[in-house]
PDB file of C-alpha atoms in Angstrom:
ATOM      1  CA  MET A  18      86.362 -97.409  74.105  1.00  0.00           C
ATOM      2  CA  ASP A  19      85.623-100.667  75.904  1.00  0.00           C
ATOM      3  CA  GLN A  20      85.305-103.900  73.946  1.00  0.00           C
ATOM      4  CA  ILE A  21      81.705-105.062  74.339  1.00  0.00           C
ATOM      5  CA  CYS A  22      80.796-108.178  72.374  1.00  0.00           C
ATOM      6  CA  GLN A  23      77.908-110.622  72.245  1.00  0.00           C
ATOM      7  CA  SER A  24      78.796-114.301  72.571  1.00  0.00           C
ATOM      8  CA  SER A  25      77.069-115.151  69.279  1.00  0.00           C
ATOM      9  CA  LEU A  26      74.881-113.772  66.496  1.00  0.00           C
ATOM     10  CA  PRO A  27      71.215-114.776  66.854  1.00  0.00           C
ATOM     11  CA  ARG A  28      70.945-114.988  63.059  1.00  0.00           C
ATOM     12  CA  LEU A  29      73.365-114.955  60.126  1.00  0.00           C
ATOM     13  CA  PRO A  30      71.759-112.620  57.567  1.00  0.00           C
ATOM     14  CA  TRP A  31      74.022-113.587  54.666  1.00  0.00           C
ATOM     15  CA  MET A  32      72.902-117.227  55.106  1.00  0.00           C
ATOM     16  CA  GLU A  33      69.185-116.383  54.804  1.00  0.00           C
ATOM     17  CA  PRO A  34      68.127-115.594  51.197  1.00  0.00           C
ATOM     18  CA  ALA A  35      65.285-113.273  52.256  1.00  0.00           C
ATOM     19  CA  LEU A  36      67.704-111.126  54.268  1.00  0.00           C
ATOM     20  CA  ALA A  37      70.649-111.363  51.889  1.00  0.00           C
ATOM     21  CA  ARG A  38      68.822-109.783  48.923  1.00  0.00           C
ATOM     22  CA  LEU A  39      68.806-105.983  49.128  1.00  0.00           C
ATOM     23  CA  PRO A  40      66.997-104.303  50.717  1.00  0.00           C
ATOM     24  CA  GLY A  41      66.141-107.548  52.533  1.00  0.00           C
ATOM     25  CA  VAL A  42      63.117-106.164  54.376  1.00  0.00           C
ATOM     26  CA  GLN A  43      60.797-108.583  56.181  1.00  0.00           C
ATOM     27  CA  PRO A  44      57.640-108.258  58.345  1.00  0.00           C
ATOM     28  CA  LEU A  45      58.421-107.820  62.038  1.00  0.00           C
ATOM     29  CA  ASP A  46      56.570-109.386  64.941  1.00  0.00           C
ATOM     30  CA  TRP A  47      56.196-106.739  67.648  1.00  0.00           C
ATOM     31  CA  ALA A  48      57.475-109.259  70.203  1.00  0.00           C
ATOM     32  CA  ASP A  49      60.789-109.364  68.319  1.00  0.00           C
ATOM     33  CA  TRP A  50      61.313-105.594  68.084  1.00  0.00           C
ATOM     34  CA  LEU A  51      63.250-104.699  71.233  1.00  0.00           C
ATOM     35  CA  GLU A  52      65.916-107.244  72.175  1.00  0.00           C
ATOM     36  CA  THR A  53      67.813-107.697  75.416  1.00  0.00           C
ATOM     37  CA  ASP A  54      70.918-109.818  74.906  1.00  0.00           C
ATOM     38  CA  ASP A  55      74.075-110.755  76.798  1.00  0.00           C
ATOM     39  CA  ALA A  56      75.728-107.412  75.972  1.00  0.00           C
ATOM     40  CA  PHE A  57      72.874-105.356  77.461  1.00  0.00           C
ATOM     41  CA  ALA A  58      74.663-104.178  80.601  1.00  0.00           C
ATOM     42  CA  GLY A  59      77.851-103.239  78.769  1.00  0.00           C
ATOM     43  CA  GLN A  60      76.121-101.470  75.897  1.00  0.00           C
ATOM     44  CA  MET A  61      73.775 -99.538  78.182  1.00  0.00           C
ATOM     45  CA  ALA A  62      76.601 -98.406  80.462  1.00  0.00           C
ATOM     46  CA  LEU A  63      78.485 -97.139  77.412  1.00  0.00           C
ATOM     47  CA  ARG A  64      75.398 -95.364  76.079  1.00  0.00           C
ATOM     48  CA  ASP A  65      74.787 -93.679  79.432  1.00  0.00           C
ATOM     49  CA  ARG A  66      78.400 -92.495  79.465  1.00  0.00           C
ATOM     50  CA  LEU A  67      78.327 -91.213  75.886  1.00  0.00           C
ATOM     51  CA  LEU A  68      75.126 -89.263  76.546  1.00  0.00           C
ATOM     52  CA  VAL A  69      76.949 -87.436  79.334  1.00  0.00           C
ATOM     53  CA  GLU A  70      80.459 -87.090  77.913  1.00  0.00           C
ATOM     54  CA  ARG A  71      79.738 -86.729  74.175  1.00  0.00           C
ATOM     55  CA  ARG A  72      76.112 -85.670  74.050  1.00  0.00           C
ATOM     56  CA  PRO A  73      76.370 -83.337  71.004  1.00  0.00           C
ATOM     57  CA  ALA A  74      77.955 -86.180  69.030  1.00  0.00           C
ATOM     58  CA  VAL A  75      75.318 -88.800  69.867  1.00  0.00           C
ATOM     59  CA  TYR A  76      72.057 -86.828  70.234  1.00  0.00           C
ATOM     60  CA  ALA A  77      70.434 -84.425  67.798  1.00  0.00           C
ATOM     61  CA  MET A  78      66.870 -83.152  67.522  1.00  0.00           C
ATOM     62  CA  THR A  79      65.074 -80.809  65.141  1.00  0.00           C
ATOM     63  CA  PRO A  80      61.841 -78.982  66.021  1.00  0.00           C
ATOM     64  CA  GLN A  81      60.014 -81.256  63.566  1.00  0.00           C
ATOM     65  CA  GLY A  82      60.964 -84.365  65.520  1.00  0.00           C
ATOM     66  CA  GLU A  83      60.004 -83.325  69.041  1.00  0.00           C
ATOM     67  CA  GLY A  84      56.401 -84.563  68.981  1.00  0.00           C
ATOM     68  CA  ALA A  85      57.359 -87.861  67.383  1.00  0.00           C
ATOM     69  CA  ALA A  86      60.050 -88.375  70.028  1.00  0.00           C
ATOM     70  CA  SER A  87      57.448 -88.260  72.795  1.00  0.00           C
ATOM     71  CA  ALA A  88      55.228 -90.678  70.880  1.00  0.00           C
ATOM     72  CA  LEU A  89      58.129 -93.081  70.344  1.00  0.00           C
ATOM     73  CA  LEU A  90      58.938 -93.034  74.063  1.00  0.00           C
ATOM     74  CA  ALA A  91      55.327 -93.979  74.829  1.00  0.00           C
ATOM     75  CA  LEU A  92      55.475 -96.795  72.270  1.00  0.00           C
ATOM     76  CA  ILE A  93      58.691 -98.163  73.769  1.00  0.00           C
ATOM     77  CA  LEU A  94      57.210 -98.077  77.269  1.00  0.00           C
ATOM     78  CA  ASP A  95      54.319-100.186  75.954  1.00  0.00           C
ATOM     79  CA  HIS A  96      56.719-102.791  74.532  1.00  0.00           C
ATOM     80  CA  LEU A  97      59.300-103.224  77.286  1.00  0.00           C
ATOM     81  CA  GLY A  98      59.968-106.911  77.824  1.00  0.00           C
ATOM     82  CA  PRO A  99      60.724-109.093  80.835  1.00  0.00           C
ATOM     83  CA  GLY A 100      63.316-107.778  83.240  1.00  0.00           C
ATOM     84  CA  TYR A 101      62.014-104.192  83.348  1.00  0.00           C
ATOM     85  CA  ALA A 102      60.365-102.871  86.515  1.00  0.00           C
ATOM     86  CA  PRO A 103      58.128 -99.800  85.976  1.00  0.00           C
ATOM     87  CA  ALA A 104      57.245 -97.835  89.109  1.00  0.00           C
ATOM     88  CA  GLY A 105      55.367 -94.581  88.556  1.00  0.00           C
ATOM     89  CA  ASP A 106      57.543 -92.170  86.616  1.00  0.00           C
ATOM     90  CA  ARG A 107      60.609 -94.419  86.838  1.00  0.00           C
ATOM     91  CA  VAL A 108      61.663 -97.651  85.142  1.00  0.00           C
ATOM     92  CA  THR A 109      64.395 -99.960  86.378  1.00  0.00           C
ATOM     93  CA  ARG A 110      66.251-101.677  83.537  1.00  0.00           C
ATOM     94  CA  PRO A 111      67.357-105.334  83.504  1.00  0.00           C
ATOM     95  CA  ASP A 112      70.859-104.186  84.537  1.00  0.00           C
ATOM     96  CA  GLY A 113      69.467-102.577  87.701  1.00  0.00           C
ATOM     97  CA  VAL A 114      69.794 -98.945  86.563  1.00  0.00           C
ATOM     98  CA  THR A 115      66.713 -96.793  87.242  1.00  0.00           C
ATOM     99  CA  VAL A 116      65.698 -94.236  84.599  1.00  0.00           C
ATOM    100  CA  ASP A 117      63.601 -91.185  85.546  1.00  0.00           C
ATOM    101  CA  LEU A 118      61.108 -90.793  82.694  1.00  0.00           C
ATOM    102  CA  GLY A 119      60.858 -87.023  83.095  1.00  0.00           C
ATOM    103  CA  ALA A 120      64.481 -86.085  83.694  1.00  0.00           C
ATOM    104  CA  ASP A 121      65.661 -85.683  80.097  1.00  0.00           C
ATOM    105  CA  ALA A 122      64.515 -85.194  76.522  1.00  0.00           C
ATOM    106  CA  PRO A 123      62.006 -87.896  75.475  1.00  0.00           C
ATOM    107  CA  LEU A 124      64.248 -89.484  72.838  1.00  0.00           C
ATOM    108  CA  VAL A 125      67.200 -89.600  75.242  1.00  0.00           C
ATOM    109  CA  THR A 126      64.990 -91.206  77.886  1.00  0.00           C
ATOM    110  CA  ALA A 127      63.794 -93.785  75.368  1.00  0.00           C
ATOM    111  CA  ALA A 128      67.363 -94.576  74.320  1.00  0.00           C
ATOM    112  CA  ARG A 129      68.414 -95.041  77.949  1.00  0.00           C
ATOM    113  CA  LEU A 130      65.758 -97.731  78.335  1.00  0.00           C
ATOM    114  CA  VAL A 131      66.527-100.014  75.398  1.00  0.00           C
ATOM    115  CA  GLN A 132      69.579-101.449  73.682  1.00  0.00           C
ATOM    116  CA  GLU A 133      68.658 -99.964  70.301  1.00  0.00           C
ATOM    117  CA  ASP A 134      69.841 -96.671  68.835  1.00  0.00           C
ATOM    118  CA  LEU A 135      66.813 -94.598  67.799  1.00  0.00           C
ATOM    119  CA  CYS A 136      66.352 -92.472  64.669  1.00  0.00           C
ATOM    120  CA  LEU A 137      63.272 -90.520  63.547  1.00  0.00           C
ATOM    121  CA  MET A 138      62.530 -90.021  59.851  1.00  0.00           C
ATOM    122  CA  GLN A 139      59.807 -87.586  58.718  1.00  0.00           C
ATOM    123  CA  PRO A 140      58.675 -86.217  55.344  1.00  0.00           C
ATOM    124  CA  GLY A 141      60.586 -83.125  54.267  1.00  0.00           C
ATOM    125  CA  PRO A 142      59.483 -80.329  51.907  1.00  0.00           C
ATOM    126  CA  SER A 143      60.070 -82.515  48.836  1.00  0.00           C
ATOM    127  CA  GLY A 144      58.219 -85.476  50.322  1.00  0.00           C
ATOM    128  CA  GLU A 145      61.427 -87.432  50.868  1.00  0.00           C
ATOM    129  CA  HIS A 146      61.977 -88.503  54.466  1.00  0.00           C
ATOM    130  CA  VAL A 147      64.631 -86.601  56.419  1.00  0.00           C
ATOM    131  CA  LEU A 148      66.404 -87.455  59.673  1.00  0.00           C
ATOM    132  CA  SER A 149      64.562 -85.292  62.212  1.00  0.00           C
ATOM    133  CA  GLY A 150      66.046 -86.646  65.429  1.00  0.00           C
ATOM    134  CA  ALA A 151      68.316 -89.392  66.715  1.00  0.00           C
ATOM    135  CA  VAL A 152      70.220 -90.934  69.564  1.00  0.00           C
ATOM    136  CA  LEU A 153      73.076 -92.634  67.738  1.00  0.00           C
ATOM    137  CA  CYS A 154      75.642 -93.913  70.215  1.00  0.00           C
ATOM    138  CA  PHE A 155      76.869 -96.826  68.102  1.00  0.00           C
ATOM    139  CA  PRO A 156      77.365 -95.439  64.576  1.00  0.00           C
ATOM    140  CA  ALA A 157      78.812 -97.875  62.044  1.00  0.00           C
ATOM    141  CA  SER A 158      81.143 -95.520  60.182  1.00  0.00           C
ATOM    142  CA  TRP A 159      78.894 -92.460  59.882  1.00  0.00           C
ATOM    143  CA  THR A 160      78.478 -89.227  61.806  1.00  0.00           C
ATOM    144  CA  LEU A 161      75.189 -87.930  63.200  1.00  0.00           C
ATOM    145  CA  ALA A 162      76.121 -84.255  62.779  1.00  0.00           C
ATOM    146  CA  GLU A 163      76.550 -84.799  59.024  1.00  0.00           C
ATOM    147  CA  LYS A 164      73.196 -86.579  58.637  1.00  0.00           C
ATOM    148  CA  ILE A 165      70.707 -84.701  60.853  1.00  0.00           C
ATOM    149  CA  GLY A 166      68.154 -82.827  58.760  1.00  0.00           C
ATOM    150  CA  ARG A 167      69.247 -84.532  55.531  1.00  0.00           C
ATOM    151  CA  PRO A 168      66.990 -86.626  53.268  1.00  0.00           C
ATOM    152  CA  LEU A 169      67.418 -90.328  52.610  1.00  0.00           C
ATOM    153  CA  THR A 170      69.421 -89.785  49.426  1.00  0.00           C
ATOM    154  CA  GLY A 171      71.813 -87.436  51.216  1.00  0.00           C
ATOM    155  CA  ILE A 172      72.201 -89.798  54.157  1.00  0.00           C
ATOM    156  CA  HIS A 173      73.108 -92.692  51.862  1.00  0.00           C
ATOM    157  CA  GLY A 174      75.339 -90.672  49.534  1.00  0.00           C
ATOM    158  CA  PRO A 175      78.540 -92.612  50.367  1.00  0.00           C
ATOM    159  CA  VAL A 176      76.801 -96.014  49.927  1.00  0.00           C
ATOM    160  CA  ARG A 177      77.826 -97.438  46.552  1.00  0.00           C
ATOM    161  CA  VAL A 178      74.748 -99.638  46.047  1.00  0.00           C
ATOM    162  CA  TYR A 179      72.308 -96.805  46.909  1.00  0.00           C
ATOM    163  CA  ASP A 180      71.556 -95.703  43.346  1.00  0.00           C
ATOM    164  CA  ALA A 181      68.452 -93.878  42.045  1.00  0.00           C
ATOM    165  CA  GLN A 182      66.501 -97.115  41.688  1.00  0.00           C
ATOM    166  CA  MET A 183      67.301 -98.201  45.228  1.00  0.00           C
ATOM    167  CA  ALA A 184      66.474 -94.707  46.552  1.00  0.00           C
ATOM    168  CA  ALA A 185      63.034 -94.834  44.918  1.00  0.00           C
ATOM    169  CA  ARG A 186      62.366 -98.289  46.374  1.00  0.00           C
ATOM    170  CA  VAL A 187      63.354 -97.184  49.873  1.00  0.00           C
ATOM    171  CA  GLN A 188      61.217 -94.031  49.700  1.00  0.00           C
ATOM    172  CA  ARG A 189      58.192 -96.084  48.587  1.00  0.00           C
ATOM    173  CA  LEU A 190      58.859 -98.387  51.509  1.00  0.00           C
ATOM    174  CA  PHE A 191      58.873 -95.490  53.988  1.00  0.00           C
ATOM    175  CA  ASP A 192      55.668 -94.080  52.498  1.00  0.00           C
ATOM    176  CA  ALA A 193      53.891 -97.430  52.761  1.00  0.00           C
ATOM    177  CA  ILE A 194      54.764 -98.423  56.338  1.00  0.00           C
ATOM    178  CA  ARG A 195      51.577 -98.955  58.350  1.00  0.00           C
ATOM    179  CA  PRO A 196      51.202 -98.699  62.131  1.00  0.00           C
ATOM    180  CA  ASP A 197      50.298-102.385  62.377  1.00  0.00           C
ATOM    181  CA  ARG A 198      53.008-103.653  59.996  1.00  0.00           C
ATOM    182  CA  PRO A 199      56.528-102.965  61.270  1.00  0.00           C
ATOM    183  CA  LEU A 200      59.463-104.202  59.203  1.00  0.00           C
ATOM    184  CA  TRP A 201      63.032-105.310  59.779  1.00  0.00           C
ATOM    185  CA  ARG A 202      66.257-106.220  58.023  1.00  0.00           C
ATOM    186  CA  GLN A 203      69.758-107.177  59.112  1.00  0.00           C
ATOM    187  CA  ASN A 204      73.209-106.545  57.662  1.00  0.00           C
ATOM    188  CA  ALA A 205      76.706-107.736  58.488  1.00  0.00           C
ATOM    189  CA  LEU A 206      80.241-106.500  57.827  1.00  0.00           C
ATOM    190  CA  VAL A 207      83.664-107.592  58.973  1.00  0.00           C
ATOM    191  CA  TYR A 208      85.368-105.013  61.208  1.00  0.00           C
ATOM    192  CA  ALA A 209      88.929-104.805  62.427  1.00  0.00           C
ATOM    193  CA  ASP A 210      87.929-102.714  65.473  1.00  0.00           C
ATOM    194  CA  PRO A 211      85.225-103.997  67.871  1.00  0.00           C
ATOM    195  CA  ALA A 212      84.435-100.540  69.316  1.00  0.00           C
ATOM    196  CA  LEU A 213      80.712 -99.769  69.242  1.00  0.00           C
ATOM    197  CA  HIS A 214      81.146 -95.995  68.916  1.00  0.00           C
ATOM    198  CA  GLN A 215      82.769 -95.621  65.481  1.00  0.00           C
ATOM    199  CA  PRO A 216      81.781 -92.290  63.885  1.00  0.00           C
ATOM    200  CA  ARG A 217      83.420 -91.619  60.545  1.00  0.00           C
ATOM    201  CA  PRO A 218      83.097 -88.477  58.364  1.00  0.00           C
ATOM    202  CA  GLU A 219      81.842 -88.958  54.817  1.00  0.00           C
ATOM    203  CA  ALA A 220      85.152 -87.726  53.414  1.00  0.00           C
ATOM    204  CA  ALA A 221      87.214 -90.275  55.347  1.00  0.00           C
ATOM    205  CA  PRO A 222      88.711 -92.959  53.079  1.00  0.00           C
ATOM    206  CA  ARG A 223      87.257 -96.469  53.085  1.00  0.00           C
ATOM    207  CA  ARG A 224      89.880 -99.174  52.793  1.00  0.00           C
ATOM    208  CA  ASP A 225      89.399-102.808  51.813  1.00  0.00           C
ATOM    209  CA  THR A 226      91.379-104.536  54.543  1.00  0.00           C
ATOM    210  CA  ARG A 227      89.383-107.723  54.977  1.00  0.00           C
ATOM    211  CA  ALA A 228      92.467-109.703  55.970  1.00  0.00           C
ATOM    212  CA  GLN A 229      92.722-107.546  59.115  1.00  0.00           C
ATOM    213  CA  GLY A 230      89.128-108.187  60.169  1.00  0.00           C
ATOM    214  CA  ARG A 231      88.567-109.980  63.461  1.00  0.00           C
ATOM    215  CA  TYR A 232      84.916-109.207  64.223  1.00  0.00           C
ATOM    216  CA  VAL A 233      81.511-109.376  62.578  1.00  0.00           C
ATOM    217  CA  ARG A 234      79.448-106.257  63.184  1.00  0.00           C
ATOM    218  CA  SER A 235      75.762-106.744  62.421  1.00  0.00           C
ATOM    219  CA  GLU A 236      72.788-104.400  62.747  1.00  0.00           C
ATOM    220  CA  LYS A 237      69.188-105.473  63.158  1.00  0.00           C
ATOM    221  CA  GLN A 238      67.361-102.476  61.692  1.00  0.00           C
ATOM    222  CA  CYS A 239      63.631-102.050  62.348  1.00  0.00           C
ATOM    223  CA  LEU A 240      61.213 -99.652  60.652  1.00  0.00           C
ATOM    224  CA  LEU A 241      57.890 -98.770  62.258  1.00  0.00           C
ATOM    225  CA  ARG A 242      55.281 -96.070  62.029  1.00  0.00           C
ATOM    226  CA  VAL A 243      55.203 -93.894  65.156  1.00  0.00           C
ATOM    227  CA  PRO A 244      51.590 -93.548  66.404  1.00  0.00           C
ATOM    228  CA  SER A 245      49.852 -90.180  66.044  1.00  0.00           C
ATOM    229  CA  SER A 246      52.626 -88.747  63.876  1.00  0.00           C
ATOM    230  CA  ASP A 247      54.019 -88.732  60.345  1.00  0.00           C
ATOM    231  CA  ALA A 248      57.287 -90.244  61.565  1.00  0.00           C
ATOM    232  CA  VAL A 249      58.949 -93.549  60.858  1.00  0.00           C
ATOM    233  CA  ALA A 250      61.219 -94.836  63.609  1.00  0.00           C
ATOM    234  CA  PHE A 251      64.420 -96.504  62.456  1.00  0.00           C
ATOM    235  CA  THR A 252      65.853 -98.507  65.342  1.00  0.00           C
ATOM    236  CA  ILE A 253      69.253-100.210  65.310  1.00  0.00           C
ATOM    237  CA  HIS A 254      70.319-103.121  67.499  1.00  0.00           C
ATOM    238  CA  THR A 255      74.069-103.624  67.138  1.00  0.00           C
ATOM    239  CA  TYR A 256      75.878-106.928  67.545  1.00  0.00           C
ATOM    240  CA  VAL A 257      79.665-107.277  67.598  1.00  0.00           C
ATOM    241  CA  VAL A 258      80.906-110.860  67.624  1.00  0.00           C
ATOM    242  CA  PRO A 259      84.435-112.275  67.233  1.00  0.00           C
ATOM    243  CA  LEU A 260      84.961-114.161  63.988  1.00  0.00           C
ATOM    244  CA  ALA A 261      85.824-117.189  66.098  1.00  0.00           C
ATOM    245  CA  ALA A 262      82.197-117.302  67.286  1.00  0.00           C
ATOM    246  CA  ILE A 263      80.870-117.716  63.726  1.00  0.00           C
ATOM    247  CA  PRO A 264      80.545-121.306  62.434  1.00  0.00           C
ATOM    248  CA  ALA A 265      83.244-122.089  59.866  1.00  0.00           C
ATOM    249  CA  GLU A 266      80.726-122.947  57.141  1.00  0.00           C
ATOM    250  CA  ALA A 267      78.917-119.629  57.594  1.00  0.00           C
ATOM    251  CA  LEU A 268      82.163-117.695  57.728  1.00  0.00           C
ATOM    252  CA  ALA A 269      83.304-119.222  54.440  1.00  0.00           C
ATOM    253  CA  ALA A 270      80.004-118.215  52.816  1.00  0.00           C
ATOM    254  CA  MET A 271      80.192-114.582  53.949  1.00  0.00           C
ATOM    255  CA  PRO A 272      80.364-112.206  50.947  1.00  0.00           C
ATOM    256  CA  HIS A 273      83.751-110.620  50.297  1.00  0.00           C
ATOM    257  CA  GLY A 274      82.677-107.050  50.944  1.00  0.00           C
ATOM    258  CA  GLU A 275      84.470-104.137  52.510  1.00  0.00           C
ATOM    259  CA  THR A 276      86.212-104.572  55.811  1.00  0.00           C
ATOM    260  CA  VAL A 277      86.108-101.526  58.046  1.00  0.00           C
ATOM    261  CA  THR A 278      89.069-100.471  60.164  1.00  0.00           C
TER     262      THR A 278
END
């Protein structure tokens, strides 16, 4: 895969106490939801290619999620920022690519408009939210096929810090999200490989190879209630930045967590 990096991180989550404490969720201003940064053209070209060449690996939808997908597309169209040019049933992106709004599945169309990966979470039979649909072109060491249709606890099974107490807190958070109160958080890990598309099966070994790390991979994760549905949208804006672009003081303060190869 191509190396597509931003020139800098807009924020350093481990340096901000409110973001560094798990789960680190903060109120989101709608104007800050969808970002267009200096990697937009490269990331969108890669997403377009993956949706053609590896569609089953990056797009999944359950019958439960179909209505919410259409509602999320409408919400995204209402929040497109400067640089977009709507014209009838088409929208031209900031990189000059025109997207036909009726040519593909609603969630795929939405994902071809914005830099974020898009996931839909809806209450399952037990009340716990399950992954009902997603366009996940830039997975950070997980695989969409293993997660679709699974509840939050199953999705986070390999995450060491996701214990029963954390699971209960996250489920309460999903239950309480209001249409007018979106939320966000941001993480960061050191990666040896800058590739955006990095699926990894749950059974694959995780190795602590921090010394080999050359990039910071950070996700701005937003949670918002999808209008006229029971769904919560989980959107992921991915940054990949060379370690050399991080200020030395901030780099020294970065927690010594797992490095991903």
